[in-house]
PDB file of C-alpha atoms and ligand atoms in Angstrom:
ATOM      1  CA  MET Y   1     -16.610  -7.564  25.989  1.00  0.00           C
ATOM      2  CA  ASP Y   2     -18.617  -4.786  27.659  1.00  0.00           C
ATOM      3  CA  PRO Y   3     -21.392  -3.777  25.299  1.00  0.00           C
ATOM      4  CA  SER Y   4     -20.571  -0.147  25.987  1.00  0.00           C
ATOM      5  CA  VAL Y   5     -17.246  -0.732  24.312  1.00  0.00           C
ATOM      6  CA  SER Y   6     -17.715  -0.112  20.648  1.00  0.00           C
ATOM      7  CA  THR Y   7     -15.416  -1.772  18.113  1.00  0.00           C
ATOM      8  CA  HIS Y   8     -14.325  -0.432  14.768  1.00  0.00           C
ATOM      9  CA  GLY Y   9     -11.872  -3.123  14.022  1.00  0.00           C
ATOM     10  CA  SER Y  10     -12.282  -6.039  11.702  1.00  0.00           C
ATOM     11  CA  GLU Y  11      -9.786  -8.438  10.165  1.00  0.00           C
ATOM     12  CA  ASP Y  12      -9.217  -5.755   7.542  1.00  0.00           C
ATOM     13  CA  CYS Y  13      -6.034  -3.836   7.944  1.00  0.00           C
ATOM     14  CA  SER Y  14      -5.621  -0.136   7.755  1.00  0.00           C
ATOM     15  CA  LEU Y  15      -1.978  -0.607   8.707  1.00  0.00           C
ATOM     16  CA  GLN Y  16      -1.335  -2.186   5.320  1.00  0.00           C
ATOM     17  CA  SER Y  17       0.945  -0.407   2.936  1.00  0.00           C
ATOM     18  CA  THR Y  18      -0.046   0.067  -0.674  1.00  0.00           C
ATOM     19  CA  GLU Y  19       2.667  -2.249  -1.940  1.00  0.00           C
ATOM     20  CA  THR Y  20       2.528  -5.992  -1.665  1.00  0.00           C
ATOM     21  CA  ASP Y  21       6.129  -7.264  -1.454  1.00  0.00           C
ATOM     22  CA  ASP Y  22       8.261  -6.752   1.668  1.00  0.00           C
ATOM     23  CA  ASP Y  23       9.616  -3.539   0.224  1.00  0.00           C
ATOM     24  CA  PHE Y  24       6.503  -1.558   1.122  1.00  0.00           C
ATOM     25  CA  ALA Y  25       6.599   2.187   1.410  1.00  0.00           C
ATOM     26  CA  PRO Y  26       7.215   3.925   4.766  1.00  0.00           C
ATOM     27  CA  SER Y  27       4.197   5.601   6.229  1.00  0.00           C
ATOM     28  CA  LYS Y  28       3.098   8.116   8.875  1.00  0.00           C
ATOM     29  CA  LEU Y  29       1.742   5.048  10.787  1.00  0.00           C
ATOM     30  CA  GLY Y  30       5.378   4.320  11.577  1.00  0.00           C
ATOM     31  CA  THR Y  31       5.869   7.615  13.494  1.00  0.00           C
ATOM     32  CA  LYS Y  32       5.329   8.438  17.148  1.00  0.00           C
ATOM     33  CA  GLU Y  33       3.771  11.814  16.064  1.00  0.00           C
ATOM     34  CA  TYR Y  34       1.021   9.917  14.260  1.00  0.00           C
ATOM     35  CA  TRP Y  35       0.160   7.802  17.288  1.00  0.00           C
ATOM     36  CA  ASP Y  36       0.398  10.669  19.712  1.00  0.00           C
ATOM     37  CA  GLU Y  37      -2.050  12.686  17.607  1.00  0.00           C
ATOM     38  CA  SER Y  38      -4.337   9.729  17.105  1.00  0.00           C
ATOM     39  CA  TYR Y  39      -4.500   8.832  20.828  1.00  0.00           C
ATOM     40  CA  LYS Y  40      -5.021  12.501  21.772  1.00  0.00           C
ATOM     41  CA  ARG Y  41      -8.207  12.325  19.708  1.00  0.00           C
ATOM     42  CA  GLU Y  42      -9.201   8.913  21.072  1.00  0.00           C
ATOM     43  CA  LEU Y  43      -8.622  10.055  24.706  1.00  0.00           C
ATOM     44  CA  GLN Y  44     -10.870  13.076  24.135  1.00  0.00           C
ATOM     45  CA  THR Y  45     -13.572  10.862  22.506  1.00  0.00           C
ATOM     46  CA  TYR Y  46     -13.301   8.423  25.422  1.00  0.00           C
ATOM     47  CA  LYS Y  47     -13.799  11.274  27.945  1.00  0.00           C
ATOM     48  CA  ASP Y  48     -16.660  12.626  25.911  1.00  0.00           C
ATOM     49  CA  ILE Y  49     -18.657   9.531  25.076  1.00  0.00           C
ATOM     50  CA  GLY Y  50     -16.809   6.534  26.566  1.00  0.00           C
ATOM     51  CA  ASP Y  51     -15.815   5.062  23.215  1.00  0.00           C
ATOM     52  CA  VAL Y  52     -12.466   3.259  23.668  1.00  0.00           C
ATOM     53  CA  GLY Y  53     -11.622   3.642  19.945  1.00  0.00           C
ATOM     54  CA  GLU Y  54     -10.025   1.296  17.497  1.00  0.00           C
ATOM     55  CA  ILE Y  55      -9.688  -2.483  18.185  1.00  0.00           C
ATOM     56  CA  TRP Y  56      -7.061  -3.412  15.701  1.00  0.00           C
ATOM     57  CA  PHE Y  57      -8.040  -6.539  13.695  1.00  0.00           C
ATOM     58  CA  GLY Y  58     -11.258  -6.914  15.704  1.00  0.00           C
ATOM     59  CA  GLU Y  59     -12.183  -8.886  18.741  1.00  0.00           C
ATOM     60  CA  GLU Y  60     -11.530 -12.232  17.201  1.00  0.00           C
ATOM     61  CA  SER Y  61      -7.814 -11.369  17.038  1.00  0.00           C
ATOM     62  CA  MET Y  62      -7.769 -11.272  20.813  1.00  0.00           C
ATOM     63  CA  ASP Y  63     -10.030 -14.313  21.267  1.00  0.00           C
ATOM     64  CA  ARG Y  64      -7.796 -16.583  19.137  1.00  0.00           C
ATOM     65  CA  VAL Y  65      -4.767 -15.784  21.190  1.00  0.00           C
ATOM     66  CA  ILE Y  66      -6.619 -16.309  24.488  1.00  0.00           C
ATOM     67  CA  ARG Y  67      -8.070 -19.595  23.183  1.00  0.00           C
ATOM     68  CA  TRP Y  68      -4.461 -20.807  22.366  1.00  0.00           C
ATOM     69  CA  MET Y  69      -3.269 -19.780  25.875  1.00  0.00           C
ATOM     70  CA  GLU Y  70      -6.158 -21.699  27.399  1.00  0.00           C
ATOM     71  CA  ALA Y  71      -5.566 -24.765  25.265  1.00  0.00           C
ATOM     72  CA  GLU Y  72      -1.842 -24.751  26.256  1.00  0.00           C
ATOM     73  CA  ASN Y  73      -2.738 -24.282  29.927  1.00  0.00           C
ATOM     74  CA  ILE Y  74      -0.637 -21.177  30.248  1.00  0.00           C
ATOM     75  CA  PRO Y  75      -0.743 -20.448  33.974  1.00  0.00           C
ATOM     76  CA  LYS Y  76      -3.054 -17.565  34.927  1.00  0.00           C
ATOM     77  CA  ASN Y  77      -0.099 -15.905  36.716  1.00  0.00           C
ATOM     78  CA  ALA Y  78       2.289 -16.077  33.748  1.00  0.00           C
ATOM     79  CA  SER Y  79       3.927 -12.695  33.181  1.00  0.00           C
ATOM     80  CA  ILE Y  80       2.547 -11.203  29.966  1.00  0.00           C
ATOM     81  CA  LEU Y  81       3.746  -8.136  28.104  1.00  0.00           C
ATOM     82  CA  ASP Y  82       1.532  -6.391  25.576  1.00  0.00           C
ATOM     83  CA  ILE Y  83       3.881  -4.587  23.255  1.00  0.00           C
ATOM     84  CA  GLY Y  84       2.408  -1.309  21.988  1.00  0.00           C
ATOM     85  CA  THR Y  85      -0.785  -1.717  24.009  1.00  0.00           C
ATOM     86  CA  GLY Y  86      -2.612   1.270  22.451  1.00  0.00           C
ATOM     87  CA  ASN Y  87      -5.924   1.552  24.314  1.00  0.00           C
ATOM     88  CA  GLY Y  88      -5.121  -1.493  26.443  1.00  0.00           C
ATOM     89  CA  ILE Y  89      -8.196  -3.470  25.396  1.00  0.00           C
ATOM     90  CA  PHE Y  90      -6.147  -6.648  24.974  1.00  0.00           C
ATOM     91  CA  LEU Y  91      -5.002  -6.259  28.571  1.00  0.00           C
ATOM     92  CA  MET Y  92      -8.629  -5.791  29.641  1.00  0.00           C
ATOM     93  CA  GLU Y  93      -9.639  -8.996  27.865  1.00  0.00           C
ATOM     94  CA  LEU Y  94      -6.718 -10.930  29.383  1.00  0.00           C
ATOM     95  CA  ALA Y  95      -7.616  -9.680  32.881  1.00  0.00           C
ATOM     96  CA  LYS Y  96     -11.312 -10.687  32.300  1.00  0.00           C
ATOM     97  CA  ASN Y  97     -10.104 -14.113  31.358  1.00  0.00           C
ATOM     98  CA  GLY Y  98      -8.273 -14.503  34.661  1.00  0.00           C
ATOM     99  CA  TYR Y  99      -4.732 -13.552  33.704  1.00  0.00           C
ATOM    100  CA  SER Y 100      -3.220 -11.639  36.629  1.00  0.00           C
ATOM    101  CA  ASN Y 101       0.354 -10.663  35.832  1.00  0.00           C
ATOM    102  CA  LEU Y 102      -0.063  -8.133  33.064  1.00  0.00           C
ATOM    103  CA  THR Y 103       2.067  -5.366  31.722  1.00  0.00           C
ATOM    104  CA  GLY Y 104       1.319  -3.020  28.854  1.00  0.00           C
ATOM    105  CA  ILE Y 105       3.761  -0.642  27.255  1.00  0.00           C
ATOM    106  CA  ASP Y 106       3.451   2.008  24.562  1.00  0.00           C
ATOM    107  CA  TYR Y 107       5.783   4.759  23.445  1.00  0.00           C
ATOM    108  CA  SER Y 108       2.875   7.166  23.201  1.00  0.00           C
ATOM    109  CA  LYS Y 109       2.230   8.820  26.587  1.00  0.00           C
ATOM    110  CA  THR Y 110      -1.344   9.596  25.478  1.00  0.00           C
ATOM    111  CA  ALA Y 111      -1.998   5.915  24.706  1.00  0.00           C
ATOM    112  CA  VAL Y 112      -0.858   5.060  28.240  1.00  0.00           C
ATOM    113  CA  GLU Y 113      -3.146   7.773  29.645  1.00  0.00           C
ATOM    114  CA  LEU Y 114      -6.058   6.370  27.575  1.00  0.00           C
ATOM    115  CA  THR Y 115      -5.332   2.784  28.784  1.00  0.00           C
ATOM    116  CA  THR Y 116      -5.012   3.927  32.421  1.00  0.00           C
ATOM    117  CA  ASN Y 117      -8.385   5.657  32.174  1.00  0.00           C
ATOM    118  CA  ILE Y 118     -10.127   2.676  30.569  1.00  0.00           C
ATOM    119  CA  LEU Y 119      -8.732   0.131  33.046  1.00  0.00           C
ATOM    120  CA  LYS Y 120      -9.671   2.351  36.002  1.00  0.00           C
ATOM    121  CA  GLU Y 121     -13.212   2.766  34.690  1.00  0.00           C
ATOM    122  CA  GLU Y 122     -13.395  -1.031  34.269  1.00  0.00           C
ATOM    123  CA  GLY Y 123     -12.231  -1.478  37.881  1.00  0.00           C
ATOM    124  CA  LEU Y 124      -9.150  -3.419  36.719  1.00  0.00           C
ATOM    125  CA  LYS Y 125      -6.353  -2.761  39.162  1.00  0.00           C
ATOM    126  CA  ASN Y 126      -2.882  -4.290  39.373  1.00  0.00           C
ATOM    127  CA  ILE Y 127      -2.111  -3.965  35.665  1.00  0.00           C
ATOM    128  CA  ASN Y 128       1.212  -2.382  35.068  1.00  0.00           C
ATOM    129  CA  ILE Y 129       1.101   0.258  32.313  1.00  0.00           C
ATOM    130  CA  GLN Y 130       4.059   2.289  31.328  1.00  0.00           C
ATOM    131  CA  VAL Y 131       5.585   4.497  28.674  1.00  0.00           C
ATOM    132  CA  GLU Y 132       8.362   2.532  26.965  1.00  0.00           C
ATOM    133  CA  ASP Y 133       9.856   2.590  23.489  1.00  0.00           C
ATOM    134  CA  PHE Y 134      10.112  -1.142  22.737  1.00  0.00           C
ATOM    135  CA  LEU Y 135      13.091  -0.482  20.480  1.00  0.00           C
ATOM    136  CA  ASN Y 136      14.921   0.882  23.596  1.00  0.00           C
ATOM    137  CA  PRO Y 137      13.440  -0.944  26.530  1.00  0.00           C
ATOM    138  CA  SER Y 138      14.428  -0.082  30.046  1.00  0.00           C
ATOM    139  CA  ALA Y 139      16.468  -2.603  32.134  1.00  0.00           C
ATOM    140  CA  GLU Y 140      13.430  -3.586  34.194  1.00  0.00           C
ATOM    141  CA  MET Y 141      11.765  -5.049  31.113  1.00  0.00           C
ATOM    142  CA  LYS Y 142      12.881  -8.642  31.325  1.00  0.00           C
ATOM    143  CA  ASN Y 143      11.883 -12.268  31.844  1.00  0.00           C
ATOM    144  CA  PHE Y 144       8.335 -12.131  30.550  1.00  0.00           C
ATOM    145  CA  ASP Y 145       6.769 -15.528  29.949  1.00  0.00           C
ATOM    146  CA  ILE Y 146       4.757 -14.219  27.043  1.00  0.00           C
ATOM    147  CA  CYS Y 147       5.037 -11.182  24.694  1.00  0.00           C
ATOM    148  CA  ILE Y 148       2.005 -10.274  22.671  1.00  0.00           C
ATOM    149  CA  ASP Y 149       2.123  -8.002  19.671  1.00  0.00           C
ATOM    150  CA  LYS Y 150      -1.006  -7.001  17.748  1.00  0.00           C
ATOM    151  CA  GLY Y 151      -0.204  -4.507  15.036  1.00  0.00           C
ATOM    152  CA  THR Y 152       2.883  -2.985  16.694  1.00  0.00           C
ATOM    153  CA  PHE Y 153       5.506  -4.776  14.712  1.00  0.00           C
ATOM    154  CA  ASP Y 154       3.500  -3.797  11.622  1.00  0.00           C
ATOM    155  CA  ALA Y 155       3.544  -0.147  12.701  1.00  0.00           C
ATOM    156  CA  ILE Y 156       7.279  -0.261  13.457  1.00  0.00           C
ATOM    157  CA  SER Y 157       7.921  -1.844  10.076  1.00  0.00           C
ATOM    158  CA  LEU Y 158       6.403   1.265   8.467  1.00  0.00           C
ATOM    159  CA  SER Y 159       8.989   3.581  10.013  1.00  0.00           C
ATOM    160  CA  PRO Y 160      10.147   6.200   7.596  1.00  0.00           C
ATOM    161  CA  GLU Y 161      13.597   5.817   9.175  1.00  0.00           C
ATOM    162  CA  ASP Y 162      15.892   2.806   8.664  1.00  0.00           C
ATOM    163  CA  ARG Y 163      13.305   0.018   8.502  1.00  0.00           C
ATOM    164  CA  GLU Y 164      15.890  -2.777   8.462  1.00  0.00           C
ATOM    165  CA  GLU Y 165      17.486  -1.384  11.598  1.00  0.00           C
ATOM    166  CA  ALA Y 166      14.112  -1.034  13.280  1.00  0.00           C
ATOM    167  CA  LYS Y 167      13.283  -4.688  12.563  1.00  0.00           C
ATOM    168  CA  LYS Y 168      16.685  -5.792  13.910  1.00  0.00           C
ATOM    169  CA  ARG Y 169      16.221  -3.734  17.050  1.00  0.00           C
ATOM    170  CA  TYR Y 170      12.775  -5.137  17.507  1.00  0.00           C
ATOM    171  CA  VAL Y 171      14.062  -8.727  17.413  1.00  0.00           C
ATOM    172  CA  GLY Y 172      16.957  -7.731  19.748  1.00  0.00           C
ATOM    173  CA  SER Y 173      14.510  -6.171  22.254  1.00  0.00           C
ATOM    174  CA  LEU Y 174      12.307  -9.211  22.114  1.00  0.00           C
ATOM    175  CA  ARG Y 175      15.218 -11.493  22.934  1.00  0.00           C
ATOM    176  CA  THR Y 176      16.057  -9.291  25.897  1.00  0.00           C
ATOM    177  CA  VAL Y 177      12.644  -8.929  27.395  1.00  0.00           C
ATOM    178  CA  LEU Y 178      11.387 -12.461  26.927  1.00  0.00           C
ATOM    179  CA  HIS Y 179      12.222 -15.374  29.224  1.00  0.00           C
ATOM    180  CA  PRO Y 180      14.758 -17.641  27.471  1.00  0.00           C
ATOM    181  CA  GLU Y 181      12.044 -20.092  26.674  1.00  0.00           C
ATOM    182  CA  GLY Y 182       9.148 -17.599  26.565  1.00  0.00           C
ATOM    183  CA  PHE Y 183       6.470 -17.356  23.860  1.00  0.00           C
ATOM    184  CA  PHE Y 184       5.967 -14.518  21.424  1.00  0.00           C
ATOM    185  CA  ILE Y 185       2.554 -14.189  19.848  1.00  0.00           C
ATOM    186  CA  VAL Y 186       2.359 -11.817  16.841  1.00  0.00           C
ATOM    187  CA  THR Y 187      -0.654 -10.720  14.802  1.00  0.00           C
ATOM    188  CA  SER Y 188       0.317  -8.985  11.598  1.00  0.00           C
ATOM    189  CA  CYS Y 189      -1.299  -7.791   8.409  1.00  0.00           C
ATOM    190  CA  ASN Y 190       1.836  -6.486   6.726  1.00  0.00           C
ATOM    191  CA  TRP Y 191       3.872  -9.665   6.817  1.00  0.00           C
ATOM    192  CA  THR Y 192       3.025 -13.185   5.592  1.00  0.00           C
ATOM    193  CA  LYS Y 193       3.817 -16.257   7.663  1.00  0.00           C
ATOM    194  CA  GLU Y 194       6.920 -16.917   5.454  1.00  0.00           C
ATOM    195  CA  GLN Y 195       8.210 -13.416   5.976  1.00  0.00           C
ATOM    196  CA  LEU Y 196       7.650 -13.515   9.718  1.00  0.00           C
ATOM    197  CA  LEU Y 197       9.489 -16.859   9.865  1.00  0.00           C
ATOM    198  CA  GLN Y 198      12.456 -15.281   8.074  1.00  0.00           C
ATOM    199  CA  ILE Y 199      12.522 -12.280  10.368  1.00  0.00           C
ATOM    200  CA  PHE Y 200      12.138 -14.180  13.660  1.00  0.00           C
ATOM    201  CA  ARG Y 201      13.503 -17.655  13.007  1.00  0.00           C
ATOM    202  CA  PRO Y 202      17.131 -17.140  13.923  1.00  0.00           C
ATOM    203  CA  GLY Y 203      16.230 -16.959  17.664  1.00  0.00           C
ATOM    204  CA  PHE Y 204      12.646 -18.276  17.653  1.00  0.00           C
ATOM    205  CA  GLU Y 205      10.890 -21.431  16.523  1.00  0.00           C
ATOM    206  CA  LEU Y 206       7.374 -21.581  15.211  1.00  0.00           C
ATOM    207  CA  VAL Y 207       5.026 -23.326  17.629  1.00  0.00           C
ATOM    208  CA  LYS Y 208       1.671 -22.752  15.921  1.00  0.00           C
ATOM    209  CA  GLU Y 209      -0.024 -20.732  13.217  1.00  0.00           C
ATOM    210  CA  LEU Y 210      -3.339 -19.595  14.617  1.00  0.00           C
ATOM    211  CA  PRO Y 211      -6.119 -19.897  12.072  1.00  0.00           C
ATOM    212  CA  THR Y 212      -7.288 -16.646  10.565  1.00  0.00           C
ATOM    213  CA  PRO Y 213      -9.939 -15.894   7.908  1.00  0.00           C
ATOM    214  CA  ARG Y 214      -8.884 -16.584   4.299  1.00  0.00           C
ATOM    215  CA  PHE Y 215      -9.717 -14.459   1.337  1.00  0.00           C
ATOM    216  CA  GLN Y 216      -9.947 -15.261  -2.357  1.00  0.00           C
ATOM    217  CA  PHE Y 217      -9.079 -12.637  -4.862  1.00  0.00           C
ATOM    218  CA  GLY Y 218      -8.209 -12.899  -8.600  1.00  0.00           C
ATOM    219  CA  GLY Y 219      -7.831 -16.692  -8.325  1.00  0.00           C
ATOM    220  CA  MET Y 220      -5.406 -16.384  -5.355  1.00  0.00           C
ATOM    221  CA  THR Y 221      -6.068 -17.434  -1.795  1.00  0.00           C
ATOM    222  CA  GLY Y 222      -4.442 -15.828   1.194  1.00  0.00           C
ATOM    223  CA  ASN Y 223      -4.860 -14.574   4.713  1.00  0.00           C
ATOM    224  CA  SER Y 224      -5.595 -10.971   5.422  1.00  0.00           C
ATOM    225  CA  VAL Y 225      -4.069 -11.372   8.916  1.00  0.00           C
ATOM    226  CA  THR Y 226      -1.323 -13.690  10.069  1.00  0.00           C
ATOM    227  CA  ALA Y 227      -1.134 -14.837  13.709  1.00  0.00           C
ATOM    228  CA  LEU Y 228       1.882 -16.879  14.848  1.00  0.00           C
ATOM    229  CA  VAL Y 229       3.068 -18.316  18.109  1.00  0.00           C
ATOM    230  CA  PHE Y 230       6.859 -18.525  18.459  1.00  0.00           C
ATOM    231  CA  LYS Y 231       8.997 -19.880  21.253  1.00  0.00           C
ATOM    232  CA  GLN Y 232      12.337 -18.373  21.980  1.00  0.00           C
ATOM    233  CA  ILE Y 233      15.197 -20.821  21.496  1.00  0.00           C
ATOM    234  CA  ASN Y 234      17.121 -20.825  24.738  1.00  0.00           C
ATOM    235  CA  PRO Y 235      20.628 -19.636  23.822  1.00  0.00           C
ATOM    236  CA  GLN Y 236      22.018 -21.526  26.938  1.00  0.00           C
ATOM    237  CA  ILE Y 237      20.959 -24.933  25.638  1.00  0.00           C
TER     238      ILE Y 237
HETATM  239  C1  SAM M 301      -1.656  -0.547  15.280  1.00  0.00           C
HETATM  240  S1  SAM M 301      -1.569   0.081  16.866  1.00  0.00           S
HETATM  241  C2  SAM M 301      -1.947  -1.412  17.810  1.00  0.00           C
HETATM  242  C3  SAM M 301      -2.342  -1.140  19.227  1.00  0.00           C
HETATM  243  C4  SAM M 301      -2.721  -2.354  20.086  1.00  0.00           C
HETATM  244  N1  SAM M 301      -1.715  -3.344  20.061  1.00  0.00           N
HETATM  245  C5  SAM M 301      -4.039  -2.937  19.553  1.00  0.00           C
HETATM  246  O1  SAM M 301      -3.990  -4.071  19.033  1.00  0.00           O
HETATM  247  O2  SAM M 301      -5.042  -2.304  19.601  1.00  0.00           O
HETATM  248  C6  SAM M 301       0.277   0.109  17.118  1.00  0.00           C
HETATM  249  C7  SAM M 301       0.697   0.573  18.483  1.00  0.00           C
HETATM  250  O3  SAM M 301       2.107   0.473  18.590  1.00  0.00           O
HETATM  251  C8  SAM M 301       2.574   1.563  19.333  1.00  0.00           C
HETATM  252  N2  SAM M 301       4.064   1.666  19.012  1.00  0.00           N
HETATM  253  C9  SAM M 301       4.569   1.831  17.817  1.00  0.00           C
HETATM  254  N3  SAM M 301       5.926   1.818  17.873  1.00  0.00           N
HETATM  255  C10 SAM M 301       6.251   1.534  19.170  1.00  0.00           C
HETATM  256  C11 SAM M 301       7.468   1.436  19.906  1.00  0.00           C
HETATM  257  N4  SAM M 301       8.663   1.576  19.280  1.00  0.00           N
HETATM  258  N5  SAM M 301       7.399   1.186  21.243  1.00  0.00           N
HETATM  259  C12 SAM M 301       6.175   1.076  21.864  1.00  0.00           C
HETATM  260  N6  SAM M 301       4.993   1.200  21.219  1.00  0.00           N
HETATM  261  C13 SAM M 301       5.028   1.439  19.893  1.00  0.00           C
HETATM  262  C14 SAM M 301       1.721   2.736  18.856  1.00  0.00           C
HETATM  263  O4  SAM M 301       1.753   3.844  19.739  1.00  0.00           O
HETATM  264  C15 SAM M 301       0.390   2.046  18.800  1.00  0.00           C
HETATM  265  O5  SAM M 301      -0.293   2.092  20.031  1.00  0.00           O
END
């Protein structure tokens, strides 16, 4: 990571809702208005002082995914989609680690503008960045070998609209954009491993749980962040 890039993120989660079961309250973090406003501020700060803004869940959250990809010998030209790329820092890290077929999408136009600015400044060309609502992806979004999600499913889960419907549409979009045997790597702080398995298992099998820091509180042990690798179960087989 470039030392001029400051990081605010840690494994703590400001996406987390106040409630602890899966019936957590909707939040402004589940709205496009919130993200547009937030990236408008971050874009201005980037232009003023070159700070790229928030790195959700910290740098380790990107490193552990990249380590898994390297251990699995994922080809450097595998097509990778970063769902809800935000400031695009994950794309930047992937590019710096040699991955060459990268696409980032975000439904916030300002996030896409911020990412475009950062990647240009870093001299990283040939990364495809576009405005897309993942819940309604365009026809060209298909056949990705790997889809990465860091915090976006969490944000979508906080939608003040029909949350169940949003989750269903997310899974449907994932099935559409991912290669029939592609990988989906999700990092979440709102959902436990068990909950994520329930949500994604019908069409996806768990390949690996990536180790994340554990906490102890009131005699209980848990993970503040969950990172799972799924593989799509090919419907043709
Ligand atoms: C918590 S931030 C995470 C950003 C980035 N993945 C990261 O790790 O830094 C959630 C991101 O999801 C984007 N987002 C939320 N809903 C989306 C949707 N339906 N389609 C595309 N992007 C979405 C937001 O604009 C925001 O950039």
